[in-house]
Amino acid sequence: QVQLVESGGGSARTGGSLRLSCVGSGNTEAIMAMGWYRQVPGSQRRELVASISRDMITEYGQFVKGRFAISRDNAKSAASLQMNNLQPGDTATYYCYAEVPGFRGVHYVWGQGTLVTVST
């Protein structure tokens, strides 16, 4: 099994920066992609923020527009998300995830979530 622990987040002003980190433990050799989804207050839907494969192929949500950068250290089973030029619309709970294979196919393991609040 894989477990994820997130750190970082908090509050920032418009235009500011924050960094999120996520570290995996357990059967980390099984981790394929890692990344973050976010859930804005009052919404049930989670949207992709960024993902990175073991081969360092990255993907970003359309709203990112070059402001965020995801990185990964396979040796440490860790990923980081550098968020720059934050906007109030980025206020959300950010959930780290890891894509792992299972008996019924690929599934996601989730971190505990961290709140990011951006104010004007």
PDB file of C-alpha atoms in Angstrom:
ATOM      1  CA  GLN A   1       0.000   0.000   0.000  1.00  0.00           C
ATOM      2  CA  VAL A   2       0.984   3.603  -0.582  1.00  0.00           C
ATOM      3  CA  GLN A   3       0.406   6.510   1.782  1.00  0.00           C
ATOM      4  CA  LEU A   4       0.880  10.181   0.971  1.00  0.00           C
ATOM      5  CA  VAL A   5       1.646  13.068   3.284  1.00  0.00           C
ATOM      6  CA  GLU A   6       1.320  16.632   2.103  1.00  0.00           C
ATOM      7  CA  SER A   7       2.916  19.793   3.401  1.00  0.00           C
ATOM      8  CA  GLY A   8       2.998  23.429   2.444  1.00  0.00           C
ATOM      9  CA  GLY A   9       0.069  25.560   1.441  1.00  0.00           C
ATOM     10  CA  GLY A  10      -1.367  28.273   3.630  1.00  0.00           C
ATOM     11  CA  SER A  11      -2.164  31.878   2.755  1.00  0.00           C
ATOM     12  CA  ALA A  12      -0.795  34.237   0.133  1.00  0.00           C
ATOM     13  CA  ARG A  13      -1.608  37.583  -1.405  1.00  0.00           C
ATOM     14  CA  THR A  14      -2.542  38.007  -5.036  1.00  0.00           C
ATOM     15  CA  GLY A  15       0.618  37.620  -7.087  1.00  0.00           C
ATOM     16  CA  GLY A  16       2.376  35.700  -4.332  1.00  0.00           C
ATOM     17  CA  SER A  17       3.851  32.215  -4.301  1.00  0.00           C
ATOM     18  CA  LEU A  18       3.423  29.017  -2.350  1.00  0.00           C
ATOM     19  CA  ARG A  19       4.995  25.590  -2.582  1.00  0.00           C
ATOM     20  CA  LEU A  20       3.292  22.264  -1.940  1.00  0.00           C
ATOM     21  CA  SER A  21       5.126  19.032  -1.230  1.00  0.00           C
ATOM     22  CA  CYS A  22       3.976  15.434  -1.184  1.00  0.00           C
ATOM     23  CA  VAL A  23       5.935  12.434   0.046  1.00  0.00           C
ATOM     24  CA  GLY A  24       4.955   8.833  -0.448  1.00  0.00           C
ATOM     25  CA  SER A  25       5.651   5.879   1.823  1.00  0.00           C
ATOM     26  CA  GLY A  26       4.979   2.172   1.681  1.00  0.00           C
ATOM     27  CA  ASN A  27       5.083   0.406  -1.676  1.00  0.00           C
ATOM     28  CA  THR A  28       6.376   3.492  -3.494  1.00  0.00           C
ATOM     29  CA  GLU A  29       7.917   1.486  -6.316  1.00  0.00           C
ATOM     30  CA  ALA A  30       4.375   0.996  -7.575  1.00  0.00           C
ATOM     31  CA  ILE A  31       3.701   4.714  -7.987  1.00  0.00           C
ATOM     32  CA  MET A  32       3.196   5.780 -11.573  1.00  0.00           C
ATOM     33  CA  ALA A  33       2.018   9.382 -11.972  1.00  0.00           C
ATOM     34  CA  MET A  34       1.871  11.856  -9.076  1.00  0.00           C
ATOM     35  CA  GLY A  35       0.333  15.277  -8.878  1.00  0.00           C
ATOM     36  CA  TRP A  36      -2.375  17.458  -7.469  1.00  0.00           C
ATOM     37  CA  TYR A  37      -6.081  18.021  -7.884  1.00  0.00           C
ATOM     38  CA  ARG A  38      -7.926  20.857  -6.225  1.00  0.00           C
ATOM     39  CA  GLN A  39     -11.426  21.359  -4.916  1.00  0.00           C
ATOM     40  CA  VAL A  40     -12.761  24.875  -4.584  1.00  0.00           C
ATOM     41  CA  PRO A  41     -14.999  25.771  -1.622  1.00  0.00           C
ATOM     42  CA  GLY A  42     -18.608  24.731  -2.124  1.00  0.00           C
ATOM     43  CA  SER A  43     -17.852  22.404  -5.033  1.00  0.00           C
ATOM     44  CA  GLN A  44     -17.929  18.608  -5.068  1.00  0.00           C
ATOM     45  CA  ARG A  45     -15.723  18.467  -8.138  1.00  0.00           C
ATOM     46  CA  ARG A  46     -11.964  18.085  -8.142  1.00  0.00           C
ATOM     47  CA  GLU A  47      -9.998  19.461 -11.076  1.00  0.00           C
ATOM     48  CA  LEU A  48      -6.525  18.519 -12.198  1.00  0.00           C
ATOM     49  CA  VAL A  49      -3.861  21.049 -11.294  1.00  0.00           C
ATOM     50  CA  ALA A  50      -0.739  19.214 -12.420  1.00  0.00           C
ATOM     51  CA  SER A  51       0.625  15.731 -12.872  1.00  0.00           C
ATOM     52  CA  ILE A  52       4.029  14.221 -13.534  1.00  0.00           C
ATOM     53  CA  SER A  53       4.913  10.717 -14.651  1.00  0.00           C
ATOM     54  CA  ARG A  54       7.889   8.646 -13.554  1.00  0.00           C
ATOM     55  CA  ASP A  55       9.497   9.737 -16.829  1.00  0.00           C
ATOM     56  CA  MET A  56       8.948  13.405 -15.868  1.00  0.00           C
ATOM     57  CA  ILE A  57       6.256  14.034 -18.425  1.00  0.00           C
ATOM     58  CA  THR A  58       4.088  16.831 -17.077  1.00  0.00           C
ATOM     59  CA  GLU A  59       0.512  17.904 -17.616  1.00  0.00           C
ATOM     60  CA  TYR A  60      -1.262  20.999 -16.294  1.00  0.00           C
ATOM     61  CA  GLY A  61      -4.804  22.221 -15.951  1.00  0.00           C
ATOM     62  CA  GLN A  62      -5.729  24.889 -18.486  1.00  0.00           C
ATOM     63  CA  PHE A  63      -6.143  27.484 -15.759  1.00  0.00           C
ATOM     64  CA  VAL A  64      -2.479  27.148 -14.746  1.00  0.00           C
ATOM     65  CA  LYS A  65      -1.255  29.124 -17.776  1.00  0.00           C
ATOM     66  CA  GLY A  66       2.440  28.793 -16.979  1.00  0.00           C
ATOM     67  CA  ARG A  67       2.146  29.920 -13.363  1.00  0.00           C
ATOM     68  CA  PHE A  68       2.802  26.565 -11.672  1.00  0.00           C
ATOM     69  CA  ALA A  69       5.631  24.056 -12.005  1.00  0.00           C
ATOM     70  CA  ILE A  70       5.556  20.464 -10.836  1.00  0.00           C
ATOM     71  CA  SER A  71       8.666  18.457 -10.114  1.00  0.00           C
ATOM     72  CA  ARG A  72       9.423  15.004  -8.805  1.00  0.00           C
ATOM     73  CA  ASP A  73      12.182  13.068  -7.113  1.00  0.00           C
ATOM     74  CA  ASN A  74      11.663   9.358  -7.739  1.00  0.00           C
ATOM     75  CA  ALA A  75      14.408   8.368  -5.308  1.00  0.00           C
ATOM     76  CA  LYS A  76      12.528  10.146  -2.496  1.00  0.00           C
ATOM     77  CA  SER A  77       9.045   9.232  -3.757  1.00  0.00           C
ATOM     78  CA  ALA A  78       8.267  12.930  -3.557  1.00  0.00           C
ATOM     79  CA  ALA A  79       6.680  15.597  -5.699  1.00  0.00           C
ATOM     80  CA  SER A  80       6.517  19.361  -5.363  1.00  0.00           C
ATOM     81  CA  LEU A  81       4.302  22.026  -6.850  1.00  0.00           C
ATOM     82  CA  GLN A  82       5.640  25.559  -7.081  1.00  0.00           C
ATOM     83  CA  MET A  83       2.751  27.994  -7.480  1.00  0.00           C
ATOM     84  CA  ASN A  84       3.540  31.521  -8.608  1.00  0.00           C
ATOM     85  CA  ASN A  85       1.400  34.532  -9.435  1.00  0.00           C
ATOM     86  CA  LEU A  86      -1.407  33.160  -7.310  1.00  0.00           C
ATOM     87  CA  GLN A  87      -4.879  34.565  -7.831  1.00  0.00           C
ATOM     88  CA  PRO A  88      -7.971  34.549  -5.589  1.00  0.00           C
ATOM     89  CA  GLY A  89      -9.458  31.941  -7.924  1.00  0.00           C
ATOM     90  CA  ASP A  90      -6.711  29.560  -6.841  1.00  0.00           C
ATOM     91  CA  THR A  91      -8.234  29.380  -3.363  1.00  0.00           C
ATOM     92  CA  ALA A  92      -9.022  25.705  -2.842  1.00  0.00           C
ATOM     93  CA  THR A  93      -8.064  22.555  -1.014  1.00  0.00           C
ATOM     94  CA  TYR A  94      -5.223  20.899  -2.895  1.00  0.00           C
ATOM     95  CA  TYR A  95      -5.002  17.113  -2.831  1.00  0.00           C
ATOM     96  CA  CYS A  96      -1.866  15.246  -3.723  1.00  0.00           C
ATOM     97  CA  TYR A  97      -2.444  11.965  -5.518  1.00  0.00           C
ATOM     98  CA  ALA A  98      -0.452   8.974  -6.660  1.00  0.00           C
ATOM     99  CA  GLU A  99      -1.521   6.646  -9.438  1.00  0.00           C
ATOM    100  CA  VAL A 100      -0.884   3.026  -8.494  1.00  0.00           C
ATOM    101  CA  PRO A 101      -1.788  -0.313 -10.044  1.00  0.00           C
ATOM    102  CA  GLY A 102      -4.170  -2.622  -8.244  1.00  0.00           C
ATOM    103  CA  PHE A 103      -6.062  -5.871  -8.725  1.00  0.00           C
ATOM    104  CA  ARG A 104      -8.897  -4.000 -10.414  1.00  0.00           C
ATOM    105  CA  GLY A 105      -6.701  -1.732 -12.452  1.00  0.00           C
ATOM    106  CA  VAL A 106      -5.109   1.628 -11.831  1.00  0.00           C
ATOM    107  CA  HIS A 107      -6.462   3.668  -8.954  1.00  0.00           C
ATOM    108  CA  TYR A 108      -5.579   6.844  -7.062  1.00  0.00           C
ATOM    109  CA  VAL A 109      -4.227   7.183  -3.553  1.00  0.00           C
ATOM    110  CA  TRP A 110      -4.911  10.588  -2.015  1.00  0.00           C
ATOM    111  CA  GLY A 111      -3.127  12.787   0.474  1.00  0.00           C
ATOM    112  CA  GLN A 112      -4.917  14.503   3.326  1.00  0.00           C
ATOM    113  CA  GLY A 113      -5.370  17.774   1.454  1.00  0.00           C
ATOM    114  CA  THR A 114      -3.991  21.196   2.227  1.00  0.00           C
ATOM    115  CA  LEU A 115      -5.843  24.492   2.080  1.00  0.00           C
ATOM    116  CA  VAL A 116      -4.521  27.321  -0.077  1.00  0.00           C
ATOM    117  CA  THR A 117      -6.093  30.729   0.460  1.00  0.00           C
ATOM    118  CA  VAL A 118      -5.285  33.666  -1.800  1.00  0.00           C
ATOM    119  CA  SER A 119      -6.478  37.119  -0.812  1.00  0.00           C
ATOM    120  CA  THR A 120      -6.339  40.489  -2.475  1.00  0.00           C
TER     121      THR A 120
END
